[in-house]
């Protein structure tokens, strides 16, 4: 019986997992392989799934983390992909606060034991976030270390943002945590795809269980704008918003008429042109988010008139 490979894409919020997934899907298509994707979002609105080509079988897990609250549903999604499509591999893109070992455990279903081959865990690590991890709470620092520790391959992303000495220090820290995994420095998740597809699973070490809902206190907040907002006022909101917001992603339409894919992580906003058809919705991910305060702030943005 043909086995379908499982590749887990791990990494903290904003590391670049979706960009990496796009590059891998392009490579797999060039190789003539048939690929399925499972995408997990902490919020109840899917944003990153727009990056997956329409001809790629896709299953989504929303409003929770696949390593804990949605672990039972992962089996159902994987079974659907395996039974409905003749696939060579399935990529599981986790949330930024998922523990890769728990994702692997959730994938090891007795129902699918003979159909799946757990191939590898690829962790994408943001070099700048790693350097600034002391600014995170204890649980978050522990999670990032766990994501590195249990990877078969660590992609050290955004390496152009650190000095040569810092790069060497980061690689030494990664090697201390994960002496068996491979380390590949990169920028914009650009890497030879054959290095990633060749990665193989090693023996899983003991791991610390860290769940989004309890130990990590991660929450999400979703807001859909009823009309365009002022770009300058939105930038002002970003400058003043609380540090407890780790990640924002979604679509925005400014009063100037531009519709943009928006992503934010650790002080770095990124805007990209987007199709006008997308709903103007933002998903916030953070630690103990104040939903009332965020709702009030978004309503104020809607009520602002362009100067």
PDB file of N, CA and C in Angstrom, residues 140-221:
ATOM      1  N   UNK A 140       6.709  31.328  26.227  1.00  0.00           N
ATOM      2  CA  UNK A 140       7.005  31.550  24.813  1.00  0.00           C
ATOM      3  C   UNK A 140       8.466  31.245  24.498  1.00  0.00           C
ATOM      4  N   UNK A 141       9.362  31.656  25.387  1.00  0.00           N
ATOM      5  CA  UNK A 141      10.786  31.347  25.180  1.00  0.00           C
ATOM      6  C   UNK A 141      11.000  29.838  25.149  1.00  0.00           C
ATOM      7  N   UNK A 142      10.296  29.156  26.016  1.00  0.00           N
ATOM      8  CA  UNK A 142      10.415  27.701  26.079  1.00  0.00           C
ATOM      9  C   UNK A 142       9.881  27.062  24.798  1.00  0.00           C
ATOM     10  N   UNK A 143       8.786  27.600  24.297  1.00  0.00           N
ATOM     11  CA  UNK A 143       8.190  27.056  23.073  1.00  0.00           C
ATOM     12  C   UNK A 143       9.138  27.183  21.889  1.00  0.00           C
ATOM     13  N   UNK A 144       9.727  28.362  21.699  1.00  0.00           N
ATOM     14  CA  UNK A 144      10.647  28.554  20.575  1.00  0.00           C
ATOM     15  C   UNK A 144      11.816  27.577  20.670  1.00  0.00           C
ATOM     16  N   UNK A 145      12.334  27.389  21.880  1.00  0.00           N
ATOM     17  CA  UNK A 145      13.432  26.440  22.073  1.00  0.00           C
ATOM     18  C   UNK A 145      13.004  25.015  21.722  1.00  0.00           C
ATOM     19  N   UNK A 146      11.779  24.661  22.092  1.00  0.00           N
ATOM     20  CA  UNK A 146      11.263  23.333  21.775  1.00  0.00           C
ATOM     21  C   UNK A 146      11.095  23.144  20.266  1.00  0.00           C
ATOM     22  N   UNK A 147      10.639  24.187  19.583  1.00  0.00           N
ATOM     23  CA  UNK A 147      10.490  24.099  18.132  1.00  0.00           C
ATOM     24  C   UNK A 147      11.832  23.857  17.452  1.00  0.00           C
ATOM     25  N   UNK A 148      12.872  24.466  17.992  1.00  0.00           N
ATOM     26  CA  UNK A 148      14.230  24.266  17.457  1.00  0.00           C
ATOM     27  C   UNK A 148      14.754  22.884  17.824  1.00  0.00           C
ATOM     28  N   UNK A 149      14.553  22.503  19.057  1.00  0.00           N
ATOM     29  CA  UNK A 149      15.110  21.248  19.588  1.00  0.00           C
ATOM     30  C   UNK A 149      14.634  20.026  18.818  1.00  0.00           C
ATOM     31  N   UNK A 150      13.378  20.045  18.370  1.00  0.00           N
ATOM     32  CA  UNK A 150      12.794  18.840  17.787  1.00  0.00           C
ATOM     33  C   UNK A 150      12.704  18.891  16.261  1.00  0.00           C
ATOM     34  N   UNK A 151      13.429  19.798  15.653  1.00  0.00           N
ATOM     35  CA  UNK A 151      13.420  19.896  14.187  1.00  0.00           C
ATOM     36  C   UNK A 151      14.456  18.968  13.571  1.00  0.00           C
ATOM     37  N   UNK A 152      14.118  18.411  12.435  1.00  0.00           N
ATOM     38  CA  UNK A 152      15.106  17.668  11.652  1.00  0.00           C
ATOM     39  C   UNK A 152      15.953  18.628  10.830  1.00  0.00           C
ATOM     40  N   UNK A 153      15.367  19.779  10.515  1.00  0.00           N
ATOM     41  CA  UNK A 153      16.084  20.814   9.787  1.00  0.00           C
ATOM     42  C   UNK A 153      15.611  22.169  10.293  1.00  0.00           C
ATOM     43  N   UNK A 154      16.544  23.028  10.667  1.00  0.00           N
ATOM     44  CA  UNK A 154      16.234  24.383  11.117  1.00  0.00           C
ATOM     45  C   UNK A 154      16.637  25.366  10.021  1.00  0.00           C
ATOM     46  N   UNK A 155      15.666  26.099   9.506  1.00  0.00           N
ATOM     47  CA  UNK A 155      15.959  27.167   8.552  1.00  0.00           C
ATOM     48  C   UNK A 155      16.127  28.457   9.344  1.00  0.00           C
ATOM     49  N   UNK A 156      17.324  28.972   9.355  1.00  0.00           N
ATOM     50  CA  UNK A 156      17.615  30.207  10.087  1.00  0.00           C
ATOM     51  C   UNK A 156      17.293  31.379   9.170  1.00  0.00           C
ATOM     52  N   UNK A 157      16.054  31.855   9.266  1.00  0.00           N
ATOM     53  CA  UNK A 157      15.546  32.848   8.324  1.00  0.00           C
ATOM     54  C   UNK A 157      15.909  34.272   8.746  1.00  0.00           C
ATOM     55  N   UNK A 158      15.807  35.203   7.786  1.00  0.00           N
ATOM     56  CA  UNK A 158      16.097  36.626   7.996  1.00  0.00           C
ATOM     57  C   UNK A 158      17.531  36.832   8.502  1.00  0.00           C
ATOM     58  N   UNK A 159      18.439  36.001   8.009  1.00  0.00           N
ATOM     59  CA  UNK A 159      19.815  36.037   8.478  1.00  0.00           C
ATOM     60  C   UNK A 159      20.522  37.314   8.048  1.00  0.00           C
ATOM     61  N   UNK A 160      19.976  37.986   7.017  1.00  0.00           N
ATOM     62  CA  UNK A 160      20.564  39.244   6.581  1.00  0.00           C
ATOM     63  C   UNK A 160      20.323  40.374   7.565  1.00  0.00           C
ATOM     64  N   UNK A 161      19.475  40.132   8.571  1.00  0.00           N
ATOM     65  CA  UNK A 161      19.152  41.163   9.568  1.00  0.00           C
ATOM     66  C   UNK A 161      20.081  41.137  10.782  1.00  0.00           C
ATOM     67  N   UNK A 162      21.028  40.193  10.812  1.00  0.00           N
ATOM     68  CA  UNK A 162      21.954  40.099  11.941  1.00  0.00           C
ATOM     69  C   UNK A 162      23.389  40.129  11.428  1.00  0.00           C
ATOM     70  N   UNK A 163      24.326  40.459  12.304  1.00  0.00           N
ATOM     71  CA  UNK A 163      25.734  40.520  11.924  1.00  0.00           C
ATOM     72  C   UNK A 163      26.325  39.115  11.787  1.00  0.00           C
ATOM     73  N   UNK A 164      27.506  39.049  11.202  1.00  0.00           N
ATOM     74  CA  UNK A 164      28.184  37.755  11.028  1.00  0.00           C
ATOM     75  C   UNK A 164      28.478  37.104  12.376  1.00  0.00           C
ATOM     76  N   UNK A 165      28.888  37.918  13.354  1.00  0.00           N
ATOM     77  CA  UNK A 165      29.164  37.379  14.695  1.00  0.00           C
ATOM     78  C   UNK A 165      27.891  36.858  15.350  1.00  0.00           C
ATOM     79  N   UNK A 166      26.784  37.604  15.170  1.00  0.00           N
ATOM     80  CA  UNK A 166      25.514  37.162  15.749  1.00  0.00           C
ATOM     81  C   UNK A 166      25.043  35.867  15.091  1.00  0.00           C
ATOM     82  N   UNK A 167      25.234  35.773  13.783  1.00  0.00           N
ATOM     83  CA  UNK A 167      24.853  34.550  13.071  1.00  0.00           C
ATOM     84  C   UNK A 167      25.602  33.355  13.640  1.00  0.00           C
ATOM     85  N   UNK A 168      26.890  33.515  13.869  1.00  0.00           N
ATOM     86  CA  UNK A 168      27.690  32.427  14.412  1.00  0.00           C
ATOM     87  C   UNK A 168      27.213  32.048  15.814  1.00  0.00           C
ATOM     88  N   UNK A 169      26.871  33.055  16.622  1.00  0.00           N
ATOM     89  CA  UNK A 169      26.398  32.794  17.977  1.00  0.00           C
ATOM     90  C   UNK A 169      25.049  32.069  17.964  1.00  0.00           C
ATOM     91  N   UNK A 170      24.147  32.504  17.066  1.00  0.00           N
ATOM     92  CA  UNK A 170      22.837  31.868  16.977  1.00  0.00           C
ATOM     93  C   UNK A 170      22.975  30.413  16.557  1.00  0.00           C
ATOM     94  N   UNK A 171      23.832  30.147  15.577  1.00  0.00           N
ATOM     95  CA  UNK A 171      24.031  28.778  15.124  1.00  0.00           C
ATOM     96  C   UNK A 171      24.586  27.904  16.244  1.00  0.00           C
ATOM     97  N   UNK A 172      25.469  28.464  17.076  1.00  0.00           N
ATOM     98  CA  UNK A 172      26.018  27.707  18.204  1.00  0.00           C
ATOM     99  C   UNK A 172      24.922  27.384  19.221  1.00  0.00           C
ATOM    100  N   UNK A 173      24.022  28.343  19.448  1.00  0.00           N
ATOM    101  CA  UNK A 173      22.916  28.114  20.385  1.00  0.00           C
ATOM    102  C   UNK A 173      21.951  27.056  19.857  1.00  0.00           C
ATOM    103  N   UNK A 174      21.699  27.085  18.560  1.00  0.00           N
ATOM    104  CA  UNK A 174      20.824  26.083  17.959  1.00  0.00           C
ATOM    105  C   UNK A 174      21.466  24.698  18.052  1.00  0.00           C
ATOM    106  N   UNK A 175      22.773  24.643  17.759  1.00  0.00           N
ATOM    107  CA  UNK A 175      23.476  23.366  17.798  1.00  0.00           C
ATOM    108  C   UNK A 175      23.491  22.771  19.210  1.00  0.00           C
ATOM    109  N   UNK A 176      23.557  23.642  20.222  1.00  0.00           N
ATOM    110  CA  UNK A 176      23.524  23.154  21.599  1.00  0.00           C
ATOM    111  C   UNK A 176      22.171  22.524  21.926  1.00  0.00           C
ATOM    112  N   UNK A 177      21.104  23.088  21.378  1.00  0.00           N
ATOM    113  CA  UNK A 177      19.769  22.546  21.612  1.00  0.00           C
ATOM    114  C   UNK A 177      19.490  21.325  20.750  1.00  0.00           C
ATOM    115  N   UNK A 178      20.038  21.314  19.543  1.00  0.00           N
ATOM    116  CA  UNK A 178      19.698  20.303  18.566  1.00  0.00           C
ATOM    117  C   UNK A 178      20.957  19.833  17.837  1.00  0.00           C
ATOM    118  N   UNK A 179      21.742  18.974  18.459  1.00  0.00           N
ATOM    119  CA  UNK A 179      23.019  18.560  17.862  1.00  0.00           C
ATOM    120  C   UNK A 179      22.872  17.689  16.616  1.00  0.00           C
ATOM    121  N   UNK A 180      21.692  17.109  16.400  1.00  0.00           N
ATOM    122  CA  UNK A 180      21.519  16.175  15.275  1.00  0.00           C
ATOM    123  C   UNK A 180      20.871  16.805  14.045  1.00  0.00           C
ATOM    124  N   UNK A 181      20.190  17.936  14.225  1.00  0.00           N
ATOM    125  CA  UNK A 181      19.485  18.538  13.106  1.00  0.00           C
ATOM    126  C   UNK A 181      20.408  19.351  12.206  1.00  0.00           C
ATOM    127  N   UNK A 182      19.971  19.552  10.982  1.00  0.00           N
ATOM    128  CA  UNK A 182      20.726  20.395  10.054  1.00  0.00           C
ATOM    129  C   UNK A 182      20.294  21.847  10.203  1.00  0.00           C
ATOM    130  N   UNK A 183      21.226  22.779   9.967  1.00  0.00           N
ATOM    131  CA  UNK A 183      20.942  24.213  10.027  1.00  0.00           C
ATOM    132  C   UNK A 183      21.241  24.820   8.663  1.00  0.00           C
ATOM    133  N   UNK A 184      20.264  25.539   8.119  1.00  0.00           N
ATOM    134  CA  UNK A 184      20.443  26.186   6.820  1.00  0.00           C
ATOM    135  C   UNK A 184      20.089  27.666   6.960  1.00  0.00           C
ATOM    136  N   UNK A 185      21.071  28.579   6.863  1.00  0.00           N
ATOM    137  CA  UNK A 185      20.779  30.022   6.903  1.00  0.00           C
ATOM    138  C   UNK A 185      20.072  30.454   5.620  1.00  0.00           C
ATOM    139  N   UNK A 186      19.136  31.405   5.737  1.00  0.00           N
ATOM    140  CA  UNK A 186      18.402  31.845   4.565  1.00  0.00           C
ATOM    141  C   UNK A 186      17.803  33.228   4.783  1.00  0.00           C
ATOM    142  N   UNK A 187      17.360  33.849   3.701  1.00  0.00           N
ATOM    143  CA  UNK A 187      16.589  35.085   3.756  1.00  0.00           C
ATOM    144  C   UNK A 187      15.339  34.892   2.915  1.00  0.00           C
ATOM    145  N   UNK A 188      14.222  35.452   3.369  1.00  0.00           N
ATOM    146  CA  UNK A 188      12.935  35.322   2.680  1.00  0.00           C
ATOM    147  C   UNK A 188      12.586  33.865   2.389  1.00  0.00           C
ATOM    148  N   UNK A 189      13.040  32.956   3.277  1.00  0.00           N
ATOM    149  CA  UNK A 189      12.762  31.519   3.157  1.00  0.00           C
ATOM    150  C   UNK A 189      13.258  30.944   1.832  1.00  0.00           C
ATOM    151  N   UNK A 190      14.281  31.588   1.235  1.00  0.00           N
ATOM    152  CA  UNK A 190      14.848  31.085  -0.019  1.00  0.00           C
ATOM    153  C   UNK A 190      15.905  30.037   0.296  1.00  0.00           C
ATOM    154  N   UNK A 191      15.693  28.847  -0.161  1.00  0.00           N
ATOM    155  CA  UNK A 191      16.618  27.752   0.095  1.00  0.00           C
ATOM    156  C   UNK A 191      16.426  26.713  -1.002  1.00  0.00           C
ATOM    157  N   UNK A 192      17.464  25.953  -1.279  1.00  0.00           N
ATOM    158  CA  UNK A 192      17.358  24.871  -2.255  1.00  0.00           C
ATOM    159  C   UNK A 192      16.308  23.868  -1.758  1.00  0.00           C
ATOM    160  N   UNK A 193      15.179  23.737  -2.438  1.00  0.00           N
ATOM    161  CA  UNK A 193      14.111  22.860  -1.950  1.00  0.00           C
ATOM    162  C   UNK A 193      14.550  21.420  -1.764  1.00  0.00           C
ATOM    163  N   UNK A 194      15.567  20.991  -2.520  1.00  0.00           N
ATOM    164  CA  UNK A 194      16.009  19.600  -2.371  1.00  0.00           C
ATOM    165  C   UNK A 194      16.591  19.352  -0.986  1.00  0.00           C
ATOM    166  N   UNK A 195      17.166  20.387  -0.357  1.00  0.00           N
ATOM    167  CA  UNK A 195      17.672  20.234   1.012  1.00  0.00           C
ATOM    168  C   UNK A 195      16.538  19.960   1.983  1.00  0.00           C
ATOM    169  N   UNK A 196      15.381  20.573   1.719  1.00  0.00           N
ATOM    170  CA  UNK A 196      14.239  20.405   2.606  1.00  0.00           C
ATOM    171  C   UNK A 196      13.529  19.083   2.372  1.00  0.00           C
ATOM    172  N   UNK A 197      13.329  18.751   1.095  1.00  0.00           N
ATOM    173  CA  UNK A 197      12.609  17.518   0.790  1.00  0.00           C
ATOM    174  C   UNK A 197      13.445  16.279   1.108  1.00  0.00           C
ATOM    175  N   UNK A 198      14.765  16.462   1.269  1.00  0.00           N
ATOM    176  CA  UNK A 198      15.629  15.326   1.616  1.00  0.00           C
ATOM    177  C   UNK A 198      15.698  15.090   3.122  1.00  0.00           C
ATOM    178  N   UNK A 199      15.203  16.023   3.916  1.00  0.00           N
ATOM    179  CA  UNK A 199      15.271  15.886   5.375  1.00  0.00           C
ATOM    180  C   UNK A 199      14.520  14.648   5.832  1.00  0.00           C
ATOM    181  N   UNK A 200      15.076  13.955   6.831  1.00  0.00           N
ATOM    182  CA  UNK A 200      14.478  12.736   7.345  1.00  0.00           C
ATOM    183  C   UNK A 200      14.278  12.815   8.854  1.00  0.00           C
ATOM    184  N   UNK A 201      13.253  12.109   9.334  1.00  0.00           N
ATOM    185  CA  UNK A 201      12.899  12.153  10.749  1.00  0.00           C
ATOM    186  C   UNK A 201      13.957  11.464  11.585  1.00  0.00           C
ATOM    187  N   UNK A 202      14.323  12.118  12.684  1.00  0.00           N
ATOM    188  CA  UNK A 202      15.230  11.509  13.650  1.00  0.00           C
ATOM    189  C   UNK A 202      14.410  11.005  14.832  1.00  0.00           C
ATOM    190  N   UNK A 203      15.075  10.404  15.794  1.00  0.00           N
ATOM    191  CA  UNK A 203      14.377   9.924  16.987  1.00  0.00           C
ATOM    192  C   UNK A 203      13.882  11.121  17.792  1.00  0.00           C
ATOM    193  N   UNK A 204      12.618  11.083  18.198  1.00  0.00           N
ATOM    194  CA  UNK A 204      12.031  12.185  18.960  1.00  0.00           C
ATOM    195  C   UNK A 204      12.470  12.124  20.419  1.00  0.00           C
ATOM    196  N   UNK A 205      13.012  13.236  20.896  1.00  0.00           N
ATOM    197  CA  UNK A 205      13.407  13.308  22.296  1.00  0.00           C
ATOM    198  C   UNK A 205      12.203  13.642  23.169  1.00  0.00           C
ATOM    199  N   UNK A 206      12.380  13.517  24.500  1.00  0.00           N
ATOM    200  CA  UNK A 206      11.341  13.958  25.417  1.00  0.00           C
ATOM    201  C   UNK A 206      11.057  15.429  25.172  1.00  0.00           C
ATOM    202  N   UNK A 207       9.805  15.800  25.314  1.00  0.00           N
ATOM    203  CA  UNK A 207       9.467  17.188  25.061  1.00  0.00           C
ATOM    204  C   UNK A 207       8.551  17.735  26.144  1.00  0.00           C
ATOM    205  N   UNK A 208       8.544  19.039  26.235  1.00  0.00           N
ATOM    206  CA  UNK A 208       7.703  19.738  27.204  1.00  0.00           C
ATOM    207  C   UNK A 208       6.398  20.097  26.527  1.00  0.00           C
ATOM    208  N   UNK A 209       5.285  19.726  27.132  1.00  0.00           N
ATOM    209  CA  UNK A 209       3.980  20.018  26.544  1.00  0.00           C
ATOM    210  C   UNK A 209       3.596  21.461  26.868  1.00  0.00           C
ATOM    211  N   UNK A 210       3.337  22.227  25.824  1.00  0.00           N
ATOM    212  CA  UNK A 210       2.943  23.627  25.973  1.00  0.00           C
ATOM    213  C   UNK A 210       1.723  23.871  25.095  1.00  0.00           C
ATOM    214  N   UNK A 211       0.593  24.087  25.718  1.00  0.00           N
ATOM    215  CA  UNK A 211      -0.644  24.255  24.970  1.00  0.00           C
ATOM    216  C   UNK A 211      -1.044  25.717  24.891  1.00  0.00           C
ATOM    217  N   UNK A 212      -1.575  26.069  23.731  1.00  0.00           N
ATOM    218  CA  UNK A 212      -1.903  27.471  23.467  1.00  0.00           C
ATOM    219  C   UNK A 212      -2.919  28.025  24.446  1.00  0.00           C
ATOM    220  N   UNK A 213      -3.924  27.252  24.782  1.00  0.00           N
ATOM    221  CA  UNK A 213      -5.036  27.785  25.564  1.00  0.00           C
ATOM    222  C   UNK A 213      -4.722  27.950  27.042  1.00  0.00           C
ATOM    223  N   UNK A 214      -3.855  27.089  27.601  1.00  0.00           N
ATOM    224  CA  UNK A 214      -3.625  27.173  29.041  1.00  0.00           C
ATOM    225  C   UNK A 214      -2.250  27.740  29.370  1.00  0.00           C
ATOM    226  N   UNK A 215      -1.162  26.967  29.152  1.00  0.00           N
ATOM    227  CA  UNK A 215       0.155  27.467  29.546  1.00  0.00           C
ATOM    228  C   UNK A 215       0.566  28.739  28.816  1.00  0.00           C
ATOM    229  N   UNK A 216       0.235  28.846  27.531  1.00  0.00           N
ATOM    230  CA  UNK A 216       0.703  29.983  26.749  1.00  0.00           C
ATOM    231  C   UNK A 216      -0.265  31.163  26.768  1.00  0.00           C
ATOM    232  N   UNK A 217      -1.502  30.930  27.185  1.00  0.00           N
ATOM    233  CA  UNK A 217      -2.505  32.002  27.301  1.00  0.00           C
ATOM    234  C   UNK A 217      -2.720  32.739  25.978  1.00  0.00           C
ATOM    235  N   UNK A 218      -2.534  32.055  24.872  1.00  0.00           N
ATOM    236  CA  UNK A 218      -2.689  32.688  23.570  1.00  0.00           C
ATOM    237  C   UNK A 218      -4.177  32.855  23.244  1.00  0.00           C
ATOM    238  N   UNK A 219      -4.510  34.034  22.755  1.00  0.00           N
ATOM    239  CA  UNK A 219      -5.876  34.307  22.319  1.00  0.00           C
ATOM    240  C   UNK A 219      -5.836  34.937  20.927  1.00  0.00           C
ATOM    241  N   UNK A 220      -6.977  34.904  20.275  1.00  0.00           N
ATOM    242  CA  UNK A 220      -7.098  35.571  18.985  1.00  0.00           C
ATOM    243  C   UNK A 220      -8.279  36.542  19.023  1.00  0.00           C
ATOM    244  N   UNK A 221      -8.207  37.532  18.162  1.00  0.00           N
ATOM    245  CA  UNK A 221      -9.287  38.503  18.003  1.00  0.00           C
ATOM    246  C   UNK A 221      -9.423  38.791  16.517  1.00  0.00           C
TER     247      UNK A 221
END
